[in-house]
Short mmCIF file of C-alpha atoms and ligand atoms in Angstrom, two decimals:
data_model
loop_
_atom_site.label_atom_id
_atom_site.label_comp_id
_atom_site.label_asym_id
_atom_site.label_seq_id
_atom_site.Cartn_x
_atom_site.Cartn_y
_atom_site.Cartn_z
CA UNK V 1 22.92 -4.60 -16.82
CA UNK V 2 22.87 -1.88 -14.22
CA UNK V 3 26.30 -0.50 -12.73
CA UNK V 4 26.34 -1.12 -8.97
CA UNK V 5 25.22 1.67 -7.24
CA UNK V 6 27.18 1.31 -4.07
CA UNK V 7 30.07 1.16 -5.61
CA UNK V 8 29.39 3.91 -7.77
CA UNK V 9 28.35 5.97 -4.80
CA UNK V 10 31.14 4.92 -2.59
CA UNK V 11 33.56 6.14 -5.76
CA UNK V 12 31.91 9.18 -5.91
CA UNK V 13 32.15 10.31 -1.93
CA UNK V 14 35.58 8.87 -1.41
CA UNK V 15 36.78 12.35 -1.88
CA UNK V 16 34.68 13.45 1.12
CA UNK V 17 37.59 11.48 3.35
CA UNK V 18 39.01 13.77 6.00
CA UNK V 19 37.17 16.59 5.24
CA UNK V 20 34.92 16.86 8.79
CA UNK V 21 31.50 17.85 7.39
CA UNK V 22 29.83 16.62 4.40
CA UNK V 23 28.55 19.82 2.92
CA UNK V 24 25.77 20.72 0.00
CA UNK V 25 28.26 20.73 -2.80
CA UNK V 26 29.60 17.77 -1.83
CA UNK V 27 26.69 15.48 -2.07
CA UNK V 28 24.78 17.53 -4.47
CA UNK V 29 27.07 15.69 -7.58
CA UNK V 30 27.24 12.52 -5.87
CA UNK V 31 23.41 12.59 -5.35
CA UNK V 32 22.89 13.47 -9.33
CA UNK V 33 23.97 9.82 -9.34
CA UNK V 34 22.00 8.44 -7.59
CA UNK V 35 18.75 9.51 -8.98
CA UNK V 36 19.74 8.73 -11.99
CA UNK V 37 20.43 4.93 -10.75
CA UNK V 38 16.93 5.16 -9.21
CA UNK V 39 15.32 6.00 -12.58
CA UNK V 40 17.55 3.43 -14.28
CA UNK V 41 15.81 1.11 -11.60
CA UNK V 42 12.37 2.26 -12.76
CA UNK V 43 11.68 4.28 -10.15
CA UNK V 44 9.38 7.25 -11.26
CA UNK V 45 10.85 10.72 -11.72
CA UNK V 46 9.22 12.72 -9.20
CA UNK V 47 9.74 10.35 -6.64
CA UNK V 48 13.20 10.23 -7.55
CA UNK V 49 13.57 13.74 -6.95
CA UNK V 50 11.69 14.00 -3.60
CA UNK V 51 14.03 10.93 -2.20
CA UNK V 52 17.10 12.63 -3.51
CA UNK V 53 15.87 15.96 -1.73
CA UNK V 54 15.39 14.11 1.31
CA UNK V 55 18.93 12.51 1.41
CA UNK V 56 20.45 16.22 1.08
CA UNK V 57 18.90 17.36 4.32
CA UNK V 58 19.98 14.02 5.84
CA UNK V 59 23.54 14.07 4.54
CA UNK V 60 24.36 17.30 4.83
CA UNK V 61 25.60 18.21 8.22
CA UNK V 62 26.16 14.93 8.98
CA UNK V 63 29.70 14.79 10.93
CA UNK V 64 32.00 12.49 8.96
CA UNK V 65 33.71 10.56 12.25
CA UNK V 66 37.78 9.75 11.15
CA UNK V 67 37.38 6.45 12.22
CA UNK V 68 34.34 6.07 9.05
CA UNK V 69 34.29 6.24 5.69
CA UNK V 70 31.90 8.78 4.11
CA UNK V 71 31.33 7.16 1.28
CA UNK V 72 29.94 4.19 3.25
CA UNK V 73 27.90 6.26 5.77
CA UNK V 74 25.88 8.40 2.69
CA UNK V 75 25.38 4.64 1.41
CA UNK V 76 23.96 3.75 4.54
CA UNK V 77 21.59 7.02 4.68
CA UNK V 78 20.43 6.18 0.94
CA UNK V 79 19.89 2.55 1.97
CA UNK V 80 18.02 3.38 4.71
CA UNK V 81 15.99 6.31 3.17
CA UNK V 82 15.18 3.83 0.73
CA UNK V 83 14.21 1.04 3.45
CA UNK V 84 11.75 3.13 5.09
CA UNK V 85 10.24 4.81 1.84
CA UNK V 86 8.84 1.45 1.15
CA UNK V 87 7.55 1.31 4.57
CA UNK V 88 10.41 0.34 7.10
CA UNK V 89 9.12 -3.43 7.52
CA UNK V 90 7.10 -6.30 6.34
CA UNK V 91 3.50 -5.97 6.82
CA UNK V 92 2.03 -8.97 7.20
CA UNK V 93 -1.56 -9.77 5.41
CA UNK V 94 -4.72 -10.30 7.26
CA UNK V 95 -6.47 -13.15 8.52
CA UNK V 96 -9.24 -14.31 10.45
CA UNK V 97 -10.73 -17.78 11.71
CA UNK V 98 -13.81 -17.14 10.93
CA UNK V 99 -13.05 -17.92 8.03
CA UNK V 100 -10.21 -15.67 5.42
CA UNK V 101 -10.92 -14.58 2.03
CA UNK V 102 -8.16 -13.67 0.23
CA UNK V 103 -8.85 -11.58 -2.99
CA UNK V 104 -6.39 -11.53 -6.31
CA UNK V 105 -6.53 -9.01 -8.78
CA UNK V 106 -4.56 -7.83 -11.15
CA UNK V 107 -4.04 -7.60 -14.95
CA UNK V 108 -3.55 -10.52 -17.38
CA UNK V 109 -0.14 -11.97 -17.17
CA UNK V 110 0.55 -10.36 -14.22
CA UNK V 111 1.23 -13.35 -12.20
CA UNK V 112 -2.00 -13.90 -10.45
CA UNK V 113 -2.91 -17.01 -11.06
CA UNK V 114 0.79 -18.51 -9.98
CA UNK V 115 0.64 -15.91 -6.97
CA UNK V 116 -2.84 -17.70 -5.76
CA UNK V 117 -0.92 -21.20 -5.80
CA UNK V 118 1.76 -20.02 -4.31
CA UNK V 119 0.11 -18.18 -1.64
CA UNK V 120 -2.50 -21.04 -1.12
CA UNK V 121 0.87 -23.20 -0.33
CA UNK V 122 2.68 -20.87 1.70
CA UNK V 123 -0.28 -20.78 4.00
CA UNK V 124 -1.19 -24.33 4.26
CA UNK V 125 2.75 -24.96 5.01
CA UNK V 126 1.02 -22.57 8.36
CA UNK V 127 -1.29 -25.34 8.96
CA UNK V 128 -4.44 -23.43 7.58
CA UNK V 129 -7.27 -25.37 5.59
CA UNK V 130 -7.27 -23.41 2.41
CA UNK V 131 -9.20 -23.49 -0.57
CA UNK V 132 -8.83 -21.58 -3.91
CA UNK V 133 -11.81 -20.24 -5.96
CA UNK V 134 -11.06 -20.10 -10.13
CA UNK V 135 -13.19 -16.58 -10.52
CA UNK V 136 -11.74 -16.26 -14.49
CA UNK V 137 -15.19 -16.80 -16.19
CA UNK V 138 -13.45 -15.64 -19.57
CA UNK V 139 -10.43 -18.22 -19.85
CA UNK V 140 -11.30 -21.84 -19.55
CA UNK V 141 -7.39 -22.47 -19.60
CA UNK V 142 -6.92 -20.01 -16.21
CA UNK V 143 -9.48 -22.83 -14.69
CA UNK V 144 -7.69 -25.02 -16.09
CA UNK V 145 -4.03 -23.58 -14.96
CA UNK V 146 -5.33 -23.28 -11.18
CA UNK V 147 -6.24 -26.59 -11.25
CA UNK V 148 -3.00 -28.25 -12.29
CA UNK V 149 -1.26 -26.11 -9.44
CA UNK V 150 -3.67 -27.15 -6.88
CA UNK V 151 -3.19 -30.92 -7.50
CA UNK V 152 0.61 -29.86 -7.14
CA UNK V 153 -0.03 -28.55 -3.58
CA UNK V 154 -2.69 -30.38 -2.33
CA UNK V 155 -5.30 -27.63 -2.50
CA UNK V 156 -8.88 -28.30 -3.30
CA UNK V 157 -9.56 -26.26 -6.42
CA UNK V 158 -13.38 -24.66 -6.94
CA UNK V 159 -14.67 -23.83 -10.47
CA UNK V 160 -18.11 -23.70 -12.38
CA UNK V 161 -16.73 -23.37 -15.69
CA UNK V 162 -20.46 -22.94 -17.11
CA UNK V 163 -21.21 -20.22 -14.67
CA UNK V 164 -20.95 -16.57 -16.59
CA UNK V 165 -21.72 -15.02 -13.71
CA UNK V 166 -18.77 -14.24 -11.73
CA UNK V 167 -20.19 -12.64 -8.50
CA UNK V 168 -22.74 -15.67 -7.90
CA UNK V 169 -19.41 -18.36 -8.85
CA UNK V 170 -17.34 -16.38 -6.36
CA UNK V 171 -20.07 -16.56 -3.79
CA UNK V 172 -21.26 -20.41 -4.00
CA UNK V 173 -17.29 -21.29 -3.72
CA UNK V 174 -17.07 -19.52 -0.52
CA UNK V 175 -20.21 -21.12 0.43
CA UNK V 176 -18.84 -24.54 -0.25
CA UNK V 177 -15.64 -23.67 1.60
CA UNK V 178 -17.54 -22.59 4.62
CA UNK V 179 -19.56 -26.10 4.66
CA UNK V 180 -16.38 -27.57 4.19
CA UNK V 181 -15.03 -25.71 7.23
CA UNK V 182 -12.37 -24.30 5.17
CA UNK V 183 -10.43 -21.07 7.37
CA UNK V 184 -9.15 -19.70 4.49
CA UNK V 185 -10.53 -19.00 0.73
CA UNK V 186 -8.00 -17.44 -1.76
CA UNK V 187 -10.30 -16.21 -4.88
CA UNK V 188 -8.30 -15.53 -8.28
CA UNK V 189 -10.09 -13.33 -10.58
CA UNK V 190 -10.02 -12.62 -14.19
CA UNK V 191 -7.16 -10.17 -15.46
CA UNK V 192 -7.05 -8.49 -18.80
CA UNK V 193 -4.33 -7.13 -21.09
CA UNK V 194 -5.39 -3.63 -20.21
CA UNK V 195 -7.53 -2.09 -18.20
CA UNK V 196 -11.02 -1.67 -19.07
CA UNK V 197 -14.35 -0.55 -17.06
CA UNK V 198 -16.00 -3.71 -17.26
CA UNK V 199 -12.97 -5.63 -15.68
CA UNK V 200 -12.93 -3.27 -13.34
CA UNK V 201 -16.81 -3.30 -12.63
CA UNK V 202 -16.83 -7.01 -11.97
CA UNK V 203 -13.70 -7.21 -9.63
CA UNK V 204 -15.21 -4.23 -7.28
CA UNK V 205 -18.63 -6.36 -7.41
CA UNK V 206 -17.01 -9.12 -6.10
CA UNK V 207 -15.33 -7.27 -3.49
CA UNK V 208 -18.34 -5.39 -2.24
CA UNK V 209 -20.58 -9.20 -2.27
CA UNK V 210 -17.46 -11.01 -0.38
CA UNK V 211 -15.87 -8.12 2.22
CA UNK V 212 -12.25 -9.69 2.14
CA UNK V 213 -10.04 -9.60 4.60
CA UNK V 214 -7.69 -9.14 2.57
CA UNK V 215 -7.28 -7.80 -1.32
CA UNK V 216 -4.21 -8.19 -3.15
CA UNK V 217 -3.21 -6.44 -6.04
CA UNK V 218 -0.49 -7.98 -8.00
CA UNK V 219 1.63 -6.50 -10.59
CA UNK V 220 4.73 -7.66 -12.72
CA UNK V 221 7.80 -5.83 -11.84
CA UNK V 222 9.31 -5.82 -15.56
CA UNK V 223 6.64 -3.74 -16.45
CA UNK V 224 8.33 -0.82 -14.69
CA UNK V 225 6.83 2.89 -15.25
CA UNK V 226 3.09 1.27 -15.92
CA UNK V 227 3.15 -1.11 -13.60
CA UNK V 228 2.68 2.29 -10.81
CA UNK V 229 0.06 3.67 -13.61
CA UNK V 230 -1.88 0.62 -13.26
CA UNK V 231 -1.44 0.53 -9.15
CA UNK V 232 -2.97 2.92 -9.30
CA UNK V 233 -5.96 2.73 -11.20
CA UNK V 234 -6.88 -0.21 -9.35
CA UNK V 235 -6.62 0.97 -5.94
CA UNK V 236 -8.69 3.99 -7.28
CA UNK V 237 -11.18 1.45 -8.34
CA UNK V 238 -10.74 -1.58 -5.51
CA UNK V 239 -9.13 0.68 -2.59
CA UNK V 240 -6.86 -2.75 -2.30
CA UNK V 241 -5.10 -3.68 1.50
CA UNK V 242 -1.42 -4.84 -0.46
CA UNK V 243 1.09 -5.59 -3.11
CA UNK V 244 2.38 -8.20 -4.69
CA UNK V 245 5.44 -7.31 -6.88
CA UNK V 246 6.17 -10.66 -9.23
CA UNK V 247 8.75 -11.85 -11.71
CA UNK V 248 11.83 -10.44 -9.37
CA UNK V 249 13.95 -13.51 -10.96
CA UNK V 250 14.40 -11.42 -13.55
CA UNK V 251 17.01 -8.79 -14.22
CA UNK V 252 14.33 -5.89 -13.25
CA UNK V 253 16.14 -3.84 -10.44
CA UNK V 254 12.73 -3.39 -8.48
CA UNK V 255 12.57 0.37 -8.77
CA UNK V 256 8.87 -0.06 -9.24
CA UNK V 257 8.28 -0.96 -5.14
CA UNK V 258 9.03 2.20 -4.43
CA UNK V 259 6.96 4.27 -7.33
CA UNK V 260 4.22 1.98 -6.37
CA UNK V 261 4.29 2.39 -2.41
CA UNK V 262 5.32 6.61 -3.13
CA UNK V 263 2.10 6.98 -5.41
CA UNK V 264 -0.74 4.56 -4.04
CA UNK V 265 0.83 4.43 -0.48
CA UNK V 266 -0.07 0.91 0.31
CA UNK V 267 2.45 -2.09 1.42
CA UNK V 268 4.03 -4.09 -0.54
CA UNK V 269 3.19 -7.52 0.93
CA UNK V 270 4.75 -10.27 -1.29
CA UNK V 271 7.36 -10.87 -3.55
CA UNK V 272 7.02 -13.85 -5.99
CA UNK V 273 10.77 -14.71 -7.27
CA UNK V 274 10.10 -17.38 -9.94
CA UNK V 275 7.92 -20.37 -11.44
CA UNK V 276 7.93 -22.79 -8.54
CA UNK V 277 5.37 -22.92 -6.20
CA UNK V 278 8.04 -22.34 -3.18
CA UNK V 279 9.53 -18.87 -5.14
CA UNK V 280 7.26 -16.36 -3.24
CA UNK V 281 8.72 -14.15 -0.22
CA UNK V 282 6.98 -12.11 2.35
CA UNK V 283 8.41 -8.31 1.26
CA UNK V 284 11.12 -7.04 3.57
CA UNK V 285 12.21 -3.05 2.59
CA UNK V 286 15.49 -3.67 3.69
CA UNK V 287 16.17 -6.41 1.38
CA UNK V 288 14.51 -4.66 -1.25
CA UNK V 289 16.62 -1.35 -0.81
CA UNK V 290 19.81 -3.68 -1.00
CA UNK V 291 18.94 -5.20 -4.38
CA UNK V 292 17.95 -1.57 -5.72
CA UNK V 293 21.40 -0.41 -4.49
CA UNK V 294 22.91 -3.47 -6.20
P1 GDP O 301 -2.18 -14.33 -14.64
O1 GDP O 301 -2.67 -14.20 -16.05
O2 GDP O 301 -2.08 -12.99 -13.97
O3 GDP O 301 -2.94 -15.32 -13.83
O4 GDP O 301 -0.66 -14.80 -14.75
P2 GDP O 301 -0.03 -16.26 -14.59
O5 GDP O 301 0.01 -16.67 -13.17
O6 GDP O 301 -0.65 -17.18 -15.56
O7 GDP O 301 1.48 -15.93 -15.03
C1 GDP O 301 1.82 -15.52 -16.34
C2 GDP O 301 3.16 -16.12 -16.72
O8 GDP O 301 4.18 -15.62 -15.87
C3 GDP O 301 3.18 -17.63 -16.56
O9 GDP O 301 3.95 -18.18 -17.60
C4 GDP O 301 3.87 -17.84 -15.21
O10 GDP O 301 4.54 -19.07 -15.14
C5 GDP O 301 4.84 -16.67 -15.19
N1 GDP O 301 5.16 -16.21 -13.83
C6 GDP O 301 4.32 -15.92 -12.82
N2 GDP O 301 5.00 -15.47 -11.74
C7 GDP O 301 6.32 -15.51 -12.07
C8 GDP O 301 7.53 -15.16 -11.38
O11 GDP O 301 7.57 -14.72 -10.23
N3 GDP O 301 8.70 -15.32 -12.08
C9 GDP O 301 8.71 -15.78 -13.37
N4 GDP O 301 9.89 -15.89 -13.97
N5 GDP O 301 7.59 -16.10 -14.04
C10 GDP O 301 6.42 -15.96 -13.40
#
């Protein structure tokens, strides 16, 4: 779908060969390229530009050794420009003894409920006790959905599906995984199709009765330009600790990691890669800035 933008770029500077110096008008063309690559990847305009800008004061200058190939060493400044625009390196989530709670939020469809398995796995695979709350007071079938993964993992599932009250429901499951002597509670919430105040209301509620240690905001990476709108809006609302970018398996070029870490300037934390409970991935930049770069 998308041309490879190494190649492209390595095309594009292979006239630079020999030349000594790589000067302003010869990465000014070259660098029209690449931002519009990194738009083609989803990654917002303005952020776009400010990258590009950034890679002109980097490049230019830069003493283009015989022995190298330009081409290859302005690839390796936009990889690594890229790299540490989403933050450099993983950043890992945070947990306690005493005991964890892990809060998911995000909008309908979005992936949460999958992430929660997923994550819930991952971390007993660490040897933690873990126990997942079903905080979706609105969808019977999201109860329902948790349940069936937690049987897959071996998780022990809590839900009230009478309860309407989704503060009190998130609070007596963290209750019951304390007398338990769970270490760590992952808590899915309910997600809409859009967001709306009283979504948003409830989800900050529960945050402000359970003080996480950790709140995870997880957002579908084919949505591309809203998916950094509604970043955003949520960390306005919830002030969240990370990212979790899902549905990578598909042919999105992940553009929207770096919109979402420019604009709400939070880490990206996870990346979930497909349907299977094993398909999640702790978020490395570098990794990410080689699948943007194709
Ligand atoms: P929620 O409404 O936010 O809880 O979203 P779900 O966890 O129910 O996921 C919505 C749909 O996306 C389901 O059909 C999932 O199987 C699917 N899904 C979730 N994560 C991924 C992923 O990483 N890759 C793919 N291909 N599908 C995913």
């Amino acid at each position: 779908m998308f041309e490879n933008l190494s190649e492209r770029l390595e095309r594009s500077f292979k006239i630079l060969k020999g030349q000594g110096k790589i000067t302003e008008i010869n990465v000014a063309e070259s660098l029209k390229d690449v931002r519009r690559a990194l738009i083609e990847a989803d990654v917002n305009y303005k952020v776009a530009k400010t990258f590009i800008d950034d890679v002109k004061v980097k490049a230019v200058g830069t003493e283009v050794l015989t022995a190298v190939n330009p081409s290859q060493m302005i690839v390796k400044i936009v990889h690594d420009e890229l790299a540490a625009l989403m933050g450099g390196k993983a950043v890992e989530i945070n947990l306690k003894d005493s005991p964890s709670i892990i809060l998911v939020a995000g909008l309908q469809g979005s992936g949460k409920t999958t992430f929660s398995g997923k994550l819930a796995n991952m971390l007993k695979k660490k040897g933690r006790g873990v126990m997942l709350i079903a905080g979706d007071i609105y969808r019977p079938a999201a109860i329902d959905q948790l349940k069936i993964l937690g049987e897959q993992i071996g998780v022990e599932v809590y839900s009230e599906p009478e309860n309407k009250n989704a503060v009190q429901l998130v609070e007596n499951g963290i209750k019951y995984a304390k007398s338990k002597g769970t270490n760590t509670i992952i808590v899915d919430t309910a997600g809409r199709l859009a967001i709306d105040e009283q979504m948003m209301q409830e989800i900050t509620a529960i945050k402000r009765a359970i003080s996480p240690s950790e709140t995870l905001f997880v957002v579908d990476s084919m949505t591309g330009q809203d998916a950094v709108n509604t970043a955003k809006e949520f960390n306005d609302k919830l002030d969240f600790d990370g990212v979790v970018l899902t549905k990578l398996d598909g042919d999105t070029r992940g553009g929207a990691a770096i919109s979402i870490r420019a604009v709400v300037n939070k880490p990206l934390k996870f990346v979930s890669n497909g349907e299977k409970m094993e398909a999640l991935d702790v978020f490395h930049p570098e990794r990410m800035a080689d699948r943007i770069l194709g």
